Structure formats: structure tokens, C-alpha cells
Amino acid sequence: MTATSSAEYAPAPPDMLAAIDMGSNSFHMVVARLVHGEIRTMEKMGEKVQLGDGLDPENYLTEEAQERGLACLRRFAQRLNGTPPEGVQIVGTNALRMARNAGQFIARAEEVLGYPVEIIAGREEARLIYLGVSHTLSDDAGRRLVIDIGGGSTELIIGERFEPQELESLHMGCVSFRNRYFADGRITRKQMDNAITHAELELLSIRRRFRSVGWQSSVGASGSIKAISNVLATLKITDGTITWSAMEELRRRLVDMGSVEKLGELGLRPDRQNIFPAGFAILMGAFQSLNIQEMTFTDGALREGLLYGIAGRIQHEDVRERSISALQDQYHVEQRHGAAVEATAIAAWEQIAAPWGLDTVADEEVLRWACQLHEIGLAISHSQYHKHGAYLLRYSDMAGFTQQSQRELAVLVRGHRRKFSSSIFEGIDPGDLARLRHLCILVRLAVLIQHSRNLELPPAFKLEPRENGLLMTFPDGWFDERPLTLADLRNEQDYLAKQNFVLELAGG
């Protein structure tokens, strides 16, 4: 076997980076340059799309809402054009987490943008928000509380320096609260009190935990909190610092004004006015529930966190590797065996990556991680452990991973043994089916070759693609002392044949 370094498949690190955050209220894009390891922002763009407002009672995105989003993305696409794929990340948040037809919108968005779009879980959104905030603040010692009020969810994080310690995403946002409490455009005492009480009830689930951990400073990181800060400064209640007494005063003034139509007097932009009372109610609920005394505002947010995440991967500081290691430790995975399976799978991938169209960094990464974690389900039960493992990887909170990347990892672990059926790939986008099917076959073969668990180096096998199949040639005599492996591979021929894939064995 002629080993090809996987570095040959790695593109040169990009110096231009771009991130798009498709939020429930606004879409944001930031373009930056990576200079000597530092991120220098070149341009920021943002538009009120109110995607979350386009969810119908059955949680389907209306065509009108989709068109609003796509129109915005068409404008973003022109600025993105030519940016290396490795330097771009585009994510959707709460509205797309909820939308039952999110896949349809994502397919249309990818066609417009020319880059993949992924949905991130709430806690991953919280982690990225903290990453963005922590890089825009001074590197002070002491814990800080960060709150980001979005259109459909609110993220709360306690962290110190660049490391989050507590992460939470609550299902309340300025668009959903506006629709529930201020849809008629009025601001009454009862409406405001009900909205604040609702926010406090949502916060009950984390109140004790967050208050017991504590913090030395608190920071707001969203358009709603920025608007509150600006209004306090405009009214000369404070210099923009958000304090308990200032929030009480602003609450009184909002009720006295009584109508969203009058909020222009506070200096609010027209597109911010109708969601301002809702964002205020959520923040007031947080102040009361968590006993916050003072808060400052920072421009750092999810999109900046995405940029730092891209930069971290480029500089080999990938939080996803830490997530994999944490899962190995938590579920007592036998790491040396996983490493042997990984080495075998990569030896196969290096030969077949180009002809099978698997020659991207993402393909290599998911293959490596699936091998490292293929036995994670043993922590639950030996019976059907591949299914248990797939469930853990699909639904665990994995820092750095999108929902799509976790789903792909779960598919490879689910399909690494026993029947190779179509049900393994249910719910997978048809465009990814052939790719994941081939990656799954590589994991399966690597697991079989390392079945004896003696931590052998991969044999010098050769792989040649065939139409609907693969020719696998082993060194002469290799099977003489490995009859179990030969039997395994012959059984595998039968498994793969049921999916119209022909595995030919030669040599050995």
C-alpha cells in the first residue's frame, strides 16, 4: 500500500473568513481577515427578516417568510463570493430549529449562497455567543454572566475568560413575546407584568444553579439589550449602563407611553419599536429572577463566535476535539482500540478518497471521530450497542458540532456493524447519501480488520474502486493467521450485497 498523507487533501488555510447567523429576528453577516492569528473585521451586514414571525400554527415556515430570508441571503451572497469554503460558516438558530420544513428552506438557501447551511442546537448557540463576547471584552479574571435575547430564544452563559462554565438556551424571545403579549401594539401594566412573569417562570429551571455559581459582572449581547442601553442613555437615565433602578424607571415610562407607536420618541428605529417591549420584559424578568444589579453591553455575539470557531479550527485549536475526548472519558471508551480502527480507516480513505469524492477535511474528520467513538454505546448495553451509540451522539450536547454534523456522526456509528440497511440513512439529505454510505463502509471494514483487538498496524491492503463496489487486495499469506478476519469479511460481502454494493476480496 502506498500511504498518502492526509495533509495532501487539506486546503491552504484561508485568510478571509465569513460567518452568517440566520436568527429568528435578524440575519447577520460578518466578513473578516485572519492576520497572524488575529481576526480583523472588514464588514458587517444585518437585516431584519423576522423568520420566526413566519412560522404558522403548525410550525411551518410560510412562503412569504422564506422569500424574505432568501432575498436577504441573495444580498449576502454577493459579498461572500470567492471566500474559501473552509473559511465560511452559516448557521440557523431557533426559528429553523422549530420549523418542520427547515430542510426545504436550507436547500434553497444553499442554492442561493453556494455554501452549506447548518442548524445549531441552543446550547451550542450559547457557547458560540460566549466565545464571541469573551473575545470582545478585556481578559479580566472573574466570572461573567452573558445574556443574549434573540427573536425566538434567550441564551444565558456563565464563564470565566474564554471558557463557559454554565450554558442554557431558553425558549423565549422578543418575537414570540411580542406576538403573545404586545401584538395589539398597546403597552399596559397588565401586559407588561404578564410578560415579565412569563420570563421569570422560564428562568426558574436555571435560577438556583446560576445563582449558586455566581458572577462578578454581567454583559448583554443582543440587539434588544443594545436598544435598552441606547434608550437609557437617550433619556439620560444612565450613561447606557443597565441598572436595576434604571430598568424600573424605564418600565414605568413604557407603561405610561402605553403604545408601541410612541416608541420613536425614545430614538428607536422603526424596525425595533414593535419588539422593544418584549425584549425589555425578558431582560426585566432576568434581572428579577437572577438578582442582576448592573449590566453593560457588548457588540460581540453569535456571528463573532462563529468567526473565532473557524479561526480555532484553522489554528488547530478545535473545540470539537475536546468534545470527542470528553465523550470518550465520560463513557469509558477504549481509546487505544478506537485509535487502531481510526488508523485502519484512514489508510483506506487515503486510497479511495479521490475516486469516491470524499477528499475534504470534513470527510476525514467525521470518519476519524466515528472510529474513535464507534463503541460508545457499550456504556449502556452490549446488545444493540451501535444503536445506543448513535442515540448518544445524535442527542448529546457536543460543543462545536452542528445538528447536521452530529447526525452524520450518529449515522456512521449506527451503521458500523450488523445489517447494512437503508433505515440507517433515514432522514439524510439525498445529496449526502452516497457520501455517507461510502464513509460508513470504510468504518465497517476498519472495525472488521481490527476485530481481534490486538492493536495491529493496518495491513498493506490495496483498494480499487469498481462500479457499485470495491476490490480489496491483501498481502499474500495475511489471512493464514487471521481466519476470523477472513470470515468477517466474507460475511460483510453478504451484508453489503443487500445494498447492491459488491466487495471483492483478493490476495491474503
mmCIF file of N, CA and C in Angstrom, residues 17-23 26-31 51 69-70 72-93 96 105-121 124-125 128 302-307 309-310 313 400-405:
data_model
loop_
_atom_site.group_PDB
_atom_site.id
_atom_site.type_symbol
_atom_site.label_atom_id
_atom_site.label_comp_id
_atom_site.label_asym_id
_atom_site.label_seq_id
_atom_site.Cartn_x
_atom_site.Cartn_y
_atom_site.Cartn_z
ATOM 1 N N LEU A 17 -12.402 35.176 6.170
ATOM 2 C CA LEU A 17 -13.400 34.423 6.910
ATOM 3 C C LEU A 17 -14.748 35.124 6.795
ATOM 4 N N ALA A 18 -15.810 34.363 6.879
ATOM 5 C CA ALA A 18 -17.149 34.952 6.859
ATOM 6 C C ALA A 18 -18.092 34.070 7.660
ATOM 7 N N ALA A 19 -19.001 34.713 8.369
ATOM 8 C CA ALA A 19 -19.998 33.982 9.157
ATOM 9 C C ALA A 19 -21.362 34.629 8.957
ATOM 10 N N ILE A 20 -22.381 33.801 8.855
ATOM 11 C CA ILE A 20 -23.761 34.280 8.756
ATOM 12 C C ILE A 20 -24.576 33.612 9.849
ATOM 13 N N ASP A 21 -25.297 34.429 10.585
ATOM 14 C CA ASP A 21 -26.189 33.970 11.645
ATOM 15 C C ASP A 21 -27.615 34.258 11.196
ATOM 16 N N MET A 22 -28.369 33.205 10.901
ATOM 17 C CA MET A 22 -29.760 33.350 10.471
ATOM 18 C C MET A 22 -30.649 33.232 11.698
ATOM 19 N N GLY A 23 -30.838 34.355 12.381
ATOM 20 C CA GLY A 23 -31.611 34.364 13.608
ATOM 21 C C GLY A 23 -33.099 34.423 13.356
ATOM 22 N N SER A 26 -33.349 38.591 13.072
ATOM 23 C CA SER A 26 -32.454 39.232 12.104
ATOM 24 C C SER A 26 -31.473 38.228 11.527
ATOM 25 N N PHE A 27 -31.025 38.500 10.301
ATOM 26 C CA PHE A 27 -29.905 37.792 9.701
ATOM 27 C C PHE A 27 -28.698 38.723 9.773
ATOM 28 N N HIS A 28 -27.555 38.192 10.174
ATOM 29 C CA HIS A 28 -26.336 38.985 10.272
ATOM 30 C C HIS A 28 -25.205 38.290 9.533
ATOM 31 N N MET A 29 -24.342 39.084 8.919
ATOM 32 C CA MET A 29 -23.130 38.560 8.293
ATOM 33 C C MET A 29 -21.954 39.413 8.716
ATOM 34 N N VAL A 30 -20.835 38.761 8.989
ATOM 35 C CA VAL A 30 -19.595 39.476 9.267
ATOM 36 C C VAL A 30 -18.498 38.856 8.401
ATOM 37 N N VAL A 31 -17.702 39.715 7.798
ATOM 38 C CA VAL A 31 -16.573 39.293 6.966
ATOM 39 C C VAL A 31 -15.308 39.817 7.633
ATOM 40 N N LEU A 51 -37.773 35.847 10.554
ATOM 41 C CA LEU A 51 -38.099 34.494 10.097
ATOM 42 C C LEU A 51 -39.036 33.805 11.079
ATOM 43 N N GLY A 69 -36.250 35.734 3.796
ATOM 44 C CA GLY A 69 -34.922 35.237 4.135
ATOM 45 C C GLY A 69 -34.031 35.073 2.929
ATOM 46 N N LEU A 70 -34.566 34.516 1.850
ATOM 47 C CA LEU A 70 -33.777 34.278 0.639
ATOM 48 C C LEU A 70 -33.355 35.587 -0.023
ATOM 49 N N CYS A 72 -32.692 38.370 1.518
ATOM 50 C CA CYS A 72 -31.558 38.851 2.305
ATOM 51 C C CYS A 72 -30.296 38.073 1.956
ATOM 52 N N LEU A 73 -30.401 36.751 1.866
ATOM 53 C CA LEU A 73 -29.236 35.924 1.576
ATOM 54 C C LEU A 73 -28.667 36.192 0.184
ATOM 55 N N ARG A 74 -29.519 36.586 -0.757
ATOM 56 C CA ARG A 74 -29.012 36.930 -2.094
ATOM 57 C C ARG A 74 -28.079 38.139 -2.011
ATOM 58 N N ARG A 75 -28.412 39.071 -1.142
ATOM 59 C CA ARG A 75 -27.540 40.240 -0.970
ATOM 60 C C ARG A 75 -26.244 39.840 -0.263
ATOM 61 N N PHE A 76 -26.358 38.964 0.715
ATOM 62 C CA PHE A 76 -25.156 38.485 1.401
ATOM 63 C C PHE A 76 -24.257 37.694 0.448
ATOM 64 N N ALA A 77 -24.878 36.931 -0.453
ATOM 65 C CA ALA A 77 -24.129 36.026 -1.329
ATOM 66 C C ALA A 77 -23.113 36.780 -2.180
ATOM 67 N N GLN A 78 -23.472 37.966 -2.624
ATOM 68 C CA GLN A 78 -22.548 38.731 -3.466
ATOM 69 C C GLN A 78 -21.264 39.041 -2.711
ATOM 70 N N ARG A 79 -21.396 39.341 -1.411
ATOM 71 C CA ARG A 79 -20.204 39.655 -0.609
ATOM 72 C C ARG A 79 -19.409 38.408 -0.261
ATOM 73 N N LEU A 80 -20.092 37.286 -0.192
ATOM 74 C CA LEU A 80 -19.421 36.019 0.139
ATOM 75 C C LEU A 80 -18.637 35.459 -1.033
ATOM 76 N N ASN A 81 -19.024 35.798 -2.223
ATOM 77 C CA ASN A 81 -18.490 35.175 -3.433
ATOM 78 C C ASN A 81 -16.970 35.131 -3.425
ATOM 79 N N GLY A 82 -16.432 33.921 -3.605
ATOM 80 C CA GLY A 82 -14.983 33.750 -3.687
ATOM 81 C C GLY A 82 -14.311 33.419 -2.372
ATOM 82 N N THR A 83 -15.028 33.511 -1.251
ATOM 83 C CA THR A 83 -14.431 33.157 0.042
ATOM 84 C C THR A 83 -14.247 31.645 0.106
ATOM 85 N N PRO A 84 -13.078 31.154 0.502
ATOM 86 C CA PRO A 84 -12.855 29.697 0.556
ATOM 87 C C PRO A 84 -13.873 29.015 1.467
ATOM 88 N N PRO A 85 -14.388 27.863 1.079
ATOM 89 C CA PRO A 85 -15.398 27.175 1.900
ATOM 90 C C PRO A 85 -14.940 26.910 3.326
ATOM 91 N N GLU A 86 -13.635 26.659 3.519
ATOM 92 C CA GLU A 86 -13.122 26.365 4.857
ATOM 93 C C GLU A 86 -13.190 27.575 5.771
ATOM 94 N N GLY A 87 -13.377 28.759 5.170
ATOM 95 C CA GLY A 87 -13.423 29.978 5.960
ATOM 96 C C GLY A 87 -14.827 30.515 6.157
ATOM 97 N N VAL A 88 -15.843 29.717 5.824
ATOM 98 C CA VAL A 88 -17.227 30.187 5.903
ATOM 99 C C VAL A 88 -18.039 29.260 6.798
ATOM 100 N N GLN A 89 -18.852 29.846 7.667
ATOM 101 C CA GLN A 89 -19.832 29.062 8.415
ATOM 102 C C GLN A 89 -21.143 29.825 8.450
ATOM 103 N N ILE A 90 -22.224 29.118 8.122
ATOM 104 C CA ILE A 90 -23.554 29.703 8.047
ATOM 105 C C ILE A 90 -24.475 28.838 8.892
ATOM 106 N N VAL A 91 -25.133 29.456 9.882
ATOM 107 C CA VAL A 91 -25.945 28.673 10.800
ATOM 108 C C VAL A 91 -27.327 29.282 10.967
ATOM 109 N N GLY A 92 -28.281 28.414 11.279
ATOM 110 C CA GLY A 92 -29.623 28.819 11.639
ATOM 111 C C GLY A 92 -29.859 28.525 13.111
ATOM 112 N N THR A 93 -30.742 29.312 13.738
ATOM 113 C CA THR A 93 -30.970 29.161 15.168
ATOM 114 C C THR A 93 -32.421 28.750 15.449
ATOM 115 N N LEU A 96 -35.315 28.019 12.798
ATOM 116 C CA LEU A 96 -35.060 26.841 11.966
ATOM 117 C C LEU A 96 -34.995 25.572 12.800
ATOM 118 N N PHE A 105 -36.146 25.053 3.335
ATOM 119 C CA PHE A 105 -35.551 26.386 3.313
ATOM 120 C C PHE A 105 -34.031 26.300 3.208
ATOM 121 N N ILE A 106 -33.419 25.376 3.926
ATOM 122 C CA ILE A 106 -31.962 25.250 3.895
ATOM 123 C C ILE A 106 -31.484 24.898 2.497
ATOM 124 N N ALA A 107 -32.196 23.998 1.815
ATOM 125 C CA ALA A 107 -31.811 23.641 0.444
ATOM 126 C C ALA A 107 -31.856 24.863 -0.468
ATOM 127 N N ARG A 108 -32.878 25.681 -0.308
ATOM 128 C CA ARG A 108 -32.988 26.894 -1.132
ATOM 129 C C ARG A 108 -31.893 27.897 -0.753
ATOM 130 N N ALA A 109 -31.600 28.002 0.539
ATOM 131 C CA ALA A 109 -30.559 28.928 0.992
ATOM 132 C C ALA A 109 -29.190 28.507 0.470
ATOM 133 N N GLU A 110 -28.918 27.215 0.474
ATOM 134 C CA GLU A 110 -27.626 26.724 -0.023
ATOM 135 C C GLU A 110 -27.482 26.990 -1.516
ATOM 136 N N GLU A 111 -28.580 26.889 -2.235
ATOM 137 C CA GLU A 111 -28.539 27.174 -3.672
ATOM 138 C C GLU A 111 -28.216 28.652 -3.914
ATOM 139 N N VAL A 112 -28.768 29.524 -3.088
ATOM 140 C CA VAL A 112 -28.528 30.959 -3.218
ATOM 141 C C VAL A 112 -27.095 31.311 -2.820
ATOM 142 N N LEU A 113 -26.614 30.731 -1.730
ATOM 143 C CA LEU A 113 -25.326 31.126 -1.161
ATOM 144 C C LEU A 113 -24.140 30.396 -1.786
ATOM 145 N N GLY A 114 -24.357 29.143 -2.168
ATOM 146 C CA GLY A 114 -23.251 28.347 -2.675
ATOM 147 C C GLY A 114 -22.382 27.766 -1.583
ATOM 148 N N TYR A 115 -22.874 27.775 -0.348
ATOM 149 C CA TYR A 115 -22.145 27.225 0.804
ATOM 150 C C TYR A 115 -23.127 26.426 1.658
ATOM 151 N N PRO A 116 -22.622 25.464 2.440
ATOM 152 C CA PRO A 116 -23.530 24.690 3.294
ATOM 153 C C PRO A 116 -24.115 25.531 4.420
ATOM 154 N N VAL A 117 -25.335 25.206 4.784
ATOM 155 C CA VAL A 117 -26.041 25.860 5.888
ATOM 156 C C VAL A 117 -26.373 24.795 6.923
ATOM 157 N N GLU A 118 -26.142 25.091 8.190
ATOM 158 C CA GLU A 118 -26.366 24.115 9.246
ATOM 159 C C GLU A 118 -27.195 24.739 10.369
ATOM 160 N N ILE A 119 -27.904 23.898 11.099
ATOM 161 C CA ILE A 119 -28.679 24.348 12.254
ATOM 162 C C ILE A 119 -27.924 23.963 13.516
ATOM 163 N N ILE A 120 -27.803 24.899 14.450
ATOM 164 C CA ILE A 120 -27.102 24.606 15.698
ATOM 165 C C ILE A 120 -28.101 24.493 16.841
ATOM 166 N N ALA A 121 -27.774 23.655 17.801
ATOM 167 C CA ALA A 121 -28.610 23.484 18.982
ATOM 168 C C ALA A 121 -28.498 24.712 19.880
ATOM 169 N N GLU A 124 -25.249 25.014 21.901
ATOM 170 C CA GLU A 124 -24.124 25.353 21.026
ATOM 171 C C GLU A 124 -24.200 26.826 20.640
ATOM 172 N N GLU A 125 -25.402 27.327 20.417
ATOM 173 C CA GLU A 125 -25.569 28.752 20.163
ATOM 174 C C GLU A 125 -25.056 29.562 21.353
ATOM 175 N N LEU A 128 -21.223 29.594 21.441
ATOM 176 C CA LEU A 128 -20.648 30.480 20.427
ATOM 177 C C LEU A 128 -20.855 31.947 20.782
ATOM 178 N N LEU A 302 -23.149 35.959 18.387
ATOM 179 C CA LEU A 302 -23.014 34.654 17.745
ATOM 180 C C LEU A 302 -22.117 34.706 16.519
ATOM 181 N N ARG A 303 -22.298 35.704 15.658
ATOM 182 C CA ARG A 303 -21.514 35.728 14.413
ATOM 183 C C ARG A 303 -20.023 35.865 14.695
ATOM 184 N N GLU A 304 -19.651 36.657 15.736
ATOM 185 C CA GLU A 304 -18.229 36.747 16.094
ATOM 186 C C GLU A 304 -17.734 35.417 16.659
ATOM 187 N N GLY A 305 -18.599 34.748 17.423
ATOM 188 C CA GLY A 305 -18.223 33.431 17.932
ATOM 189 C C GLY A 305 -17.972 32.434 16.821
ATOM 190 N N LEU A 306 -18.788 32.512 15.756
ATOM 191 C CA LEU A 306 -18.561 31.640 14.602
ATOM 192 C C LEU A 306 -17.201 31.905 13.983
ATOM 193 N N LEU A 307 -16.834 33.183 13.858
ATOM 194 C CA LEU A 307 -15.526 33.525 13.288
ATOM 195 C C LEU A 307 -14.394 32.942 14.121
ATOM 196 N N GLY A 309 -14.561 30.427 16.076
ATOM 197 C CA GLY A 309 -14.585 28.983 15.925
ATOM 198 C C GLY A 309 -13.872 28.532 14.659
ATOM 199 N N ILE A 310 -14.104 29.254 13.550
ATOM 200 C CA ILE A 310 -13.403 28.945 12.295
ATOM 201 C C ILE A 310 -11.902 29.131 12.486
ATOM 202 N N ARG A 313 -10.246 26.321 14.423
ATOM 203 C CA ARG A 313 -10.005 25.104 13.650
ATOM 204 C C ARG A 313 -8.811 25.270 12.720
ATOM 205 N N GLY A 400 -19.203 22.657 19.632
ATOM 206 C CA GLY A 400 -18.539 22.782 18.333
ATOM 207 C C GLY A 400 -19.248 22.071 17.200
ATOM 208 N N PHE A 401 -20.209 21.212 17.526
ATOM 209 C CA PHE A 401 -20.887 20.423 16.498
ATOM 210 C C PHE A 401 -22.244 21.030 16.168
ATOM 211 N N THR A 402 -22.582 21.042 14.884
ATOM 212 C CA THR A 402 -23.921 21.419 14.458
ATOM 213 C C THR A 402 -24.823 20.190 14.521
ATOM 214 N N GLN A 403 -26.126 20.424 14.404
ATOM 215 C CA GLN A 403 -27.049 19.296 14.398
ATOM 216 C C GLN A 403 -26.768 18.359 13.229
ATOM 217 N N GLN A 404 -26.413 18.919 12.078
ATOM 218 C CA GLN A 404 -26.123 18.102 10.901
ATOM 219 C C GLN A 404 -24.883 17.241 11.123
ATOM 220 N N SER A 405 -23.827 17.827 11.694
ATOM 221 C CA SER A 405 -22.595 17.052 11.891
ATOM 222 C C SER A 405 -22.800 15.959 12.941
#
